[in-house]
Coordinates of C-alpha atoms (C1' of nucleotides) in Angstrom, one line a residue:
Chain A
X1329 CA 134.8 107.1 114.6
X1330 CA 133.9 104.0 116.7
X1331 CA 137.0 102.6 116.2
X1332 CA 139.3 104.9 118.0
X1333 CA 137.0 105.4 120.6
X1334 CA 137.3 101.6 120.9
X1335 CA 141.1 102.0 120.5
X1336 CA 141.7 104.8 123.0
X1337 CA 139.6 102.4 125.6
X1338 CA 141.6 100.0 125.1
X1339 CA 144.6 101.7 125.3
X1340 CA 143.4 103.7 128.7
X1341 CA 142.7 99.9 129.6
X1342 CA 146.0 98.7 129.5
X1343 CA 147.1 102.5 131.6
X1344 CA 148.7 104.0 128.2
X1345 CA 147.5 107.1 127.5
X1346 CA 145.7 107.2 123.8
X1347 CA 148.8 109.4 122.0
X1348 CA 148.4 110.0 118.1
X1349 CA 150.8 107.7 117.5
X1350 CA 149.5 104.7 119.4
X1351 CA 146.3 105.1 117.8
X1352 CA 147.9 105.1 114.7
X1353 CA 149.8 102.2 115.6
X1354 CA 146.0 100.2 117.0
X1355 CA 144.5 101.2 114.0
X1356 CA 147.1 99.1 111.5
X1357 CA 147.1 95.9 114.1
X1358 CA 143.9 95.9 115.5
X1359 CA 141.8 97.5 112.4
X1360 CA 141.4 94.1 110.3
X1361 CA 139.6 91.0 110.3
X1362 CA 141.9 88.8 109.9
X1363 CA 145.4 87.3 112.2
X1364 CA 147.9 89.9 111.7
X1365 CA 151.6 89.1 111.3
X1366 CA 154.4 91.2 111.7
X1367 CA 158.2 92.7 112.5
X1368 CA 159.2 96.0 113.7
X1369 CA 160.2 97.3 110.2
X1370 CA 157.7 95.9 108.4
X1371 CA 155.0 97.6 110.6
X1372 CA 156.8 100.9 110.6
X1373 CA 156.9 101.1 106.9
X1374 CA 153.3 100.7 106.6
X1375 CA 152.9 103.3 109.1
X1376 CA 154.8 105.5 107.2
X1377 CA 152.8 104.8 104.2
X1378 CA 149.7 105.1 105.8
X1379 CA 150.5 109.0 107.2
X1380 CA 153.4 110.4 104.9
X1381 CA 155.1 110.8 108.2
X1382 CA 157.3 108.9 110.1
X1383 CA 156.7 107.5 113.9
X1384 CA 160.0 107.4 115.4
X1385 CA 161.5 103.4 115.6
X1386 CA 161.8 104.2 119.6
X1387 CA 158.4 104.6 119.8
X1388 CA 157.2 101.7 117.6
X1389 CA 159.3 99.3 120.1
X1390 CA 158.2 100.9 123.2
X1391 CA 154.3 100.6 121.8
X1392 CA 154.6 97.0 120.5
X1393 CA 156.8 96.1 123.5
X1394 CA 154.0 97.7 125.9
X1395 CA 151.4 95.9 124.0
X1396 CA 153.1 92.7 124.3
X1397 CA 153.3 92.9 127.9
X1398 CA 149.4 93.6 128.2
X1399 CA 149.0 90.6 126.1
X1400 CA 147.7 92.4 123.4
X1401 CA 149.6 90.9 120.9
X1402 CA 152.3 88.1 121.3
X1403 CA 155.9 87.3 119.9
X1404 CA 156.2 84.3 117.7
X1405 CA 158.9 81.6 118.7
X1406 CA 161.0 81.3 115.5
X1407 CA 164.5 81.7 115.3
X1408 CA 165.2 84.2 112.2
X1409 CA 166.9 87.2 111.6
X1410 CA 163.8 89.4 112.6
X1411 CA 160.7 89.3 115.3
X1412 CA 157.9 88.5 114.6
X1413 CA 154.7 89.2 116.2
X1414 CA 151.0 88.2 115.9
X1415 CA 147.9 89.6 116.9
X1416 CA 146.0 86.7 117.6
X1417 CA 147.1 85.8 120.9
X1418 CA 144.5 82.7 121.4
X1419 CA 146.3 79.3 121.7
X1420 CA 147.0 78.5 117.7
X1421 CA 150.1 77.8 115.9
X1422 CA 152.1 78.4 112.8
X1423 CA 153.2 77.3 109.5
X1424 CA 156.5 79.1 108.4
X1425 CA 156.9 79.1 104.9
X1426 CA 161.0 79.3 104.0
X1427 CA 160.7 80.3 100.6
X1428 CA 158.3 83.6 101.1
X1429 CA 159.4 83.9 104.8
X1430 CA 155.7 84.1 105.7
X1431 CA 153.6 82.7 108.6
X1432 CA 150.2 81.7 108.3
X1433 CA 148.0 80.3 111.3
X1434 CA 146.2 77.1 112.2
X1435 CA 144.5 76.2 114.4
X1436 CA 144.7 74.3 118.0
X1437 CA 141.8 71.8 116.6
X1438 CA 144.4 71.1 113.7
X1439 CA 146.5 69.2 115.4
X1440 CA 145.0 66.3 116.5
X1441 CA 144.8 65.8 120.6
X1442 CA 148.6 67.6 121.0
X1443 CA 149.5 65.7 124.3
X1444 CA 152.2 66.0 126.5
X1445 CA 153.5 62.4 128.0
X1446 CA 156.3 64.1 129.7
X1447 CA 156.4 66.9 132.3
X1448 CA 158.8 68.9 134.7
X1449 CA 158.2 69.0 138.3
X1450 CA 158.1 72.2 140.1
X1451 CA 157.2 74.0 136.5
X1452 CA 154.2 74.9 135.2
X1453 CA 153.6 75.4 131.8
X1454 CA 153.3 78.7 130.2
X1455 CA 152.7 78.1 126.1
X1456 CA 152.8 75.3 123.5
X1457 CA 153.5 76.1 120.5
X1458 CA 153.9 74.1 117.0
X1459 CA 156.0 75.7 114.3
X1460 CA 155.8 73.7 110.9
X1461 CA 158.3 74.5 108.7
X1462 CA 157.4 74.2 104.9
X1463 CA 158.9 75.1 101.5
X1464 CA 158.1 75.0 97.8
X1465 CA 158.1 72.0 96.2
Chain B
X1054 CA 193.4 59.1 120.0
X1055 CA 190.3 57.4 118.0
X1056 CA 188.4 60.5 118.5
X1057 CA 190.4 63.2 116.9
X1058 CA 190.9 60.9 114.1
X1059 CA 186.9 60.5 113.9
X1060 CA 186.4 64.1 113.7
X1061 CA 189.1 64.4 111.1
X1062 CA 187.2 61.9 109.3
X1063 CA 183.7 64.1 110.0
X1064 CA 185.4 67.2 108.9
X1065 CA 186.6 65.4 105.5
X1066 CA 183.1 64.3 104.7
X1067 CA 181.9 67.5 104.9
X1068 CA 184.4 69.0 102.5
X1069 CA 186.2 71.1 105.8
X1070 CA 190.0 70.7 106.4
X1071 CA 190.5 69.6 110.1
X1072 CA 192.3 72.7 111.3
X1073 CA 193.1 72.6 114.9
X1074 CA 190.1 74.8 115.6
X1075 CA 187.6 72.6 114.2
X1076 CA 188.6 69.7 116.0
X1077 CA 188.4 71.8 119.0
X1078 CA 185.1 72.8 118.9
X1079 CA 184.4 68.9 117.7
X1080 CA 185.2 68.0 121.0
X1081 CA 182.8 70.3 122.8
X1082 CA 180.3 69.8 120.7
X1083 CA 180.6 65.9 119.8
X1084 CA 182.5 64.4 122.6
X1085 CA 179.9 63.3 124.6
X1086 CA 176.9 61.2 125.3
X1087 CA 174.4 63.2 125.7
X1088 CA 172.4 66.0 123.4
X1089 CA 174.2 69.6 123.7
X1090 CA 172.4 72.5 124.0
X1091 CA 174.4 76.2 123.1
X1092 CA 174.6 79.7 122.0
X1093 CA 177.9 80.7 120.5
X1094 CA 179.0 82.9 122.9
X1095 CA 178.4 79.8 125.9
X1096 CA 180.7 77.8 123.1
X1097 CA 183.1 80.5 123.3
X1098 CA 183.6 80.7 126.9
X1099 CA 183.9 76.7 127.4
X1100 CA 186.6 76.6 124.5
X1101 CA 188.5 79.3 126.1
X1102 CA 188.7 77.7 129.3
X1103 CA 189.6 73.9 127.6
X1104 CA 192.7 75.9 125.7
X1105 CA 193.6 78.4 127.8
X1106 CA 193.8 80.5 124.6
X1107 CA 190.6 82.3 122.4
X1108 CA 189.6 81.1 119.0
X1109 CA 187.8 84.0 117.2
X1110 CA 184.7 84.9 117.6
X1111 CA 184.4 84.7 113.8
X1112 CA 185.9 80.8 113.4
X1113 CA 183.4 80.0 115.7
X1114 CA 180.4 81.3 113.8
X1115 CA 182.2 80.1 110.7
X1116 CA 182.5 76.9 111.9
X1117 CA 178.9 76.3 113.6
X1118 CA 177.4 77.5 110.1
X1119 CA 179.3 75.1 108.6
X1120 CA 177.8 72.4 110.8
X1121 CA 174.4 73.9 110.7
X1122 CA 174.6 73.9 106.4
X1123 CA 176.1 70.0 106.6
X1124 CA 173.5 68.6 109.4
X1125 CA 175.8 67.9 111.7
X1126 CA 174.1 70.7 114.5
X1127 CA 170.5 72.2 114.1
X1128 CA 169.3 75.8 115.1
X1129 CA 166.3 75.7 117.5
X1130 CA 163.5 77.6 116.8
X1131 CA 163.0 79.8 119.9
X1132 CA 163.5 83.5 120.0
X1133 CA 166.2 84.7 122.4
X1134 CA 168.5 87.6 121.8
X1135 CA 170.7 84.5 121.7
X1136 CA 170.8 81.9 118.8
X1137 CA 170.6 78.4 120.6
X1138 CA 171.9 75.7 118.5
X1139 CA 171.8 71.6 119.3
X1140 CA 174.0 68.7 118.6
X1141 CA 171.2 66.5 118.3
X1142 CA 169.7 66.3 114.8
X1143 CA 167.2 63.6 115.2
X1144 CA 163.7 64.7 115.8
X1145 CA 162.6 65.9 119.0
X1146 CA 161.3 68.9 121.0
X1147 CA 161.9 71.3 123.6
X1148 CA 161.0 72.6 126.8
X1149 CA 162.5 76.2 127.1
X1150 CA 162.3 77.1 130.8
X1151 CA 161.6 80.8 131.2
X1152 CA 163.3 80.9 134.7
X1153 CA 166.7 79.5 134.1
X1154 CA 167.1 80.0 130.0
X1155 CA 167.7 76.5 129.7
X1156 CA 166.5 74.1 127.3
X1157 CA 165.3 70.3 127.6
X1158 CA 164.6 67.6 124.9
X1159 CA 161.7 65.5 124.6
X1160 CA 161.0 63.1 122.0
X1161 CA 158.4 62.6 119.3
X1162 CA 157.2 60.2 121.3
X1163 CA 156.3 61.9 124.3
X1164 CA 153.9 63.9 122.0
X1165 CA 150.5 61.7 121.7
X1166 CA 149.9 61.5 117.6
X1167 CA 151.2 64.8 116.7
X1168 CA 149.5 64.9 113.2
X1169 CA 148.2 67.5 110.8
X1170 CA 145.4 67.8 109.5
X1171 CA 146.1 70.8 107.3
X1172 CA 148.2 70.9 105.1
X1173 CA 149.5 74.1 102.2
X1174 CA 149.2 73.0 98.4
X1175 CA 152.3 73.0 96.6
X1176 CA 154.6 73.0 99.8
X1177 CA 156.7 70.3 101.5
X1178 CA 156.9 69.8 105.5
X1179 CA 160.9 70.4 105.9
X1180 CA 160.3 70.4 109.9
X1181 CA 157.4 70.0 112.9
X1182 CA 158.5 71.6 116.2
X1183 CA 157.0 71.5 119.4
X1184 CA 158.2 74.5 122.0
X1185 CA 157.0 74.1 125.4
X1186 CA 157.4 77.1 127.6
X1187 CA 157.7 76.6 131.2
X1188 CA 158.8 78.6 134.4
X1189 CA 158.7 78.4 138.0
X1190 CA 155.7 77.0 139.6
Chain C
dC186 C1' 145.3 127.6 131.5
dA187 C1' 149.1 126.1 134.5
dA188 C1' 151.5 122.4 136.4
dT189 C1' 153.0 117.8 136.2
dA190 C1' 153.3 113.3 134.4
dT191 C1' 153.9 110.7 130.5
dA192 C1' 155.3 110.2 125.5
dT193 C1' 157.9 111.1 121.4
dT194 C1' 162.0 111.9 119.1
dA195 C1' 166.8 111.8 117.0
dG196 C1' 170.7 110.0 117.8
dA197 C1' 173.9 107.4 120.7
dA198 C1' 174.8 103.0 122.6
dC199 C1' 174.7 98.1 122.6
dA200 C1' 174.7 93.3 121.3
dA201 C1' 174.7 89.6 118.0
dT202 C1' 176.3 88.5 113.7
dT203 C1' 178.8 89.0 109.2
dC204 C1' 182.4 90.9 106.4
dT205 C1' 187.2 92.2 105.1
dA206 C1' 191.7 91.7 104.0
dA207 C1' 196.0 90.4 105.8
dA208 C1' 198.7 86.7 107.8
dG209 C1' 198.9 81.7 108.8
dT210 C1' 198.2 76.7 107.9
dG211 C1' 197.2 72.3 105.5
dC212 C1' 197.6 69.8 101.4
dT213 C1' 199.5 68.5 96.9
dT214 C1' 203.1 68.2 93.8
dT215 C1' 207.5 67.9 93.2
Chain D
dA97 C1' 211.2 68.4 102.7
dA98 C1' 210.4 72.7 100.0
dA99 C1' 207.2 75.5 97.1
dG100 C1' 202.9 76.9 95.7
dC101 C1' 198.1 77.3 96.1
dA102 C1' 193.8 77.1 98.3
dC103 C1' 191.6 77.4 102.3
dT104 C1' 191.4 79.1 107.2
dT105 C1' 192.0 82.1 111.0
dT106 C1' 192.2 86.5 112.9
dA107 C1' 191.4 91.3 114.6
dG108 C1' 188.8 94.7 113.8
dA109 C1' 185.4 97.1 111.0
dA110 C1' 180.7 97.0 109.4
dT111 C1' 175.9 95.9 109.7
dT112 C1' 171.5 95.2 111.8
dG113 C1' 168.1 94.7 115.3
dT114 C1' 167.0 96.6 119.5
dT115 C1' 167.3 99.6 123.7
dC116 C1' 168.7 103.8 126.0
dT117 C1' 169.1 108.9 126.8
dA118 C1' 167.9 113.3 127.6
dA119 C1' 165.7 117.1 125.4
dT120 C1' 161.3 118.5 123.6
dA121 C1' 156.4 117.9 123.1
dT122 C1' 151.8 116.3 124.4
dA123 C1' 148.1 114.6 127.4
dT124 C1' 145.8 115.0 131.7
dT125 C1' 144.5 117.0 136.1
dG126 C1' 143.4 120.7 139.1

DNA sequence: CAATATATTAGAACAATTCTAAAGTGCTTT
DNA sequence: AAAGCACTTTAGAATTGTTCTAATATATTG
């Protein structure tokens, strides 16, 4: 298949070696259209159900932790029980729904010219990030 | 002295009895004049050096829960192994500096026209956060 | 196909947080 | 001020998310 020649490229990319698991693990993040959102335990029982097998927890960290430091996915900043990651790592924000406990993105142009009036000197900034809280009605 | 009586008083109006332990950690956490930044064990460690004597791990948590459920303090939403909490509930932001774990406030109006343009049906904004990242030049 | 470097695994270890149940304290009623 | 009840504190156990360990397995290179 294209995609797990694409996936074994990109891993080789990033100097991990393309192991059955990791290309498992590529094919349920990177496999989609859409902004994936997830934790650790969430992604591993979709693994599971995806090959009637389990991939030990160790691993899913170490992979996920490896592809977070290649920038392949990021963590979210949001204080709750769980991480959470996202595999959209351009510059976007989220809404955190406190009923479902669900993200869901938007965009940079969604918030209207986010400006910073105040800086620190000697630092440079490394992310901004808007996290809108919401809840049912 | 006026203050202990004022937390007695805060303590009442939030349905707690003022046991020595709460007006403790009141006067970490509310005797002073500016915002407080902390993680429980940080708390910890400055109430054991004030009384020369421990307060449990567990009436600490007990207590900053309390706080958190009545207003009083507000979690941050930043993910550290550590929970961070803050004493100041008004709206405002935060710089989280990478290098030194520490965290700085900035005001709503040090953000030019933060404003949404999307929005979710059937949900209510409970919270908009800014989290600005920085590190060492 | 052998050698070696890197990965995977189960389970142990660890750290933050919550729970438990026994002992202590604050508050109300007398 | 003593008694009784509800609430609080405590130490330690339990739980949960995450990382570590070291033995086994797999991928890569020659």
């Amino acid at each position: 298949m294209s995609n797990s020649r694409n996936f074994e490229e990109k891993l080789r990319s990033a100097g991990l070696r393309p192991t059955r698991q990791r290309l498992e693990i590529c094919e349920v993040l990177f496999d989609r259209k859409e902004t994936f959102h997830f934790t650790i335990d969430g992604l591993q029982k979709i693994l599971k159900n995806k090959l009637n097998t389990k991939i030990s927890i160790a691993t899913v960290y170490n992979t996920i932790n490896s592809f977070k430091n290649k920038g392949y996915i990021k963590e979210i900043s949001l204080n709750s029980e769980k991480t959470y990651f996202d595999t959209n790592v351009t510059n976007h924000h989220h809404f955190y729904d406190e009923t479902t406990s669900e993200l869901i993105d938007f965009h940079d142009s969604d918030v209207e010219h986010l400006q910073l009036r105040k800086n620190l000197p000697g630092k440079k900034i490394k992310s901004i990030e808007v996290l809108v809280k919401v809840a049912n009605k």
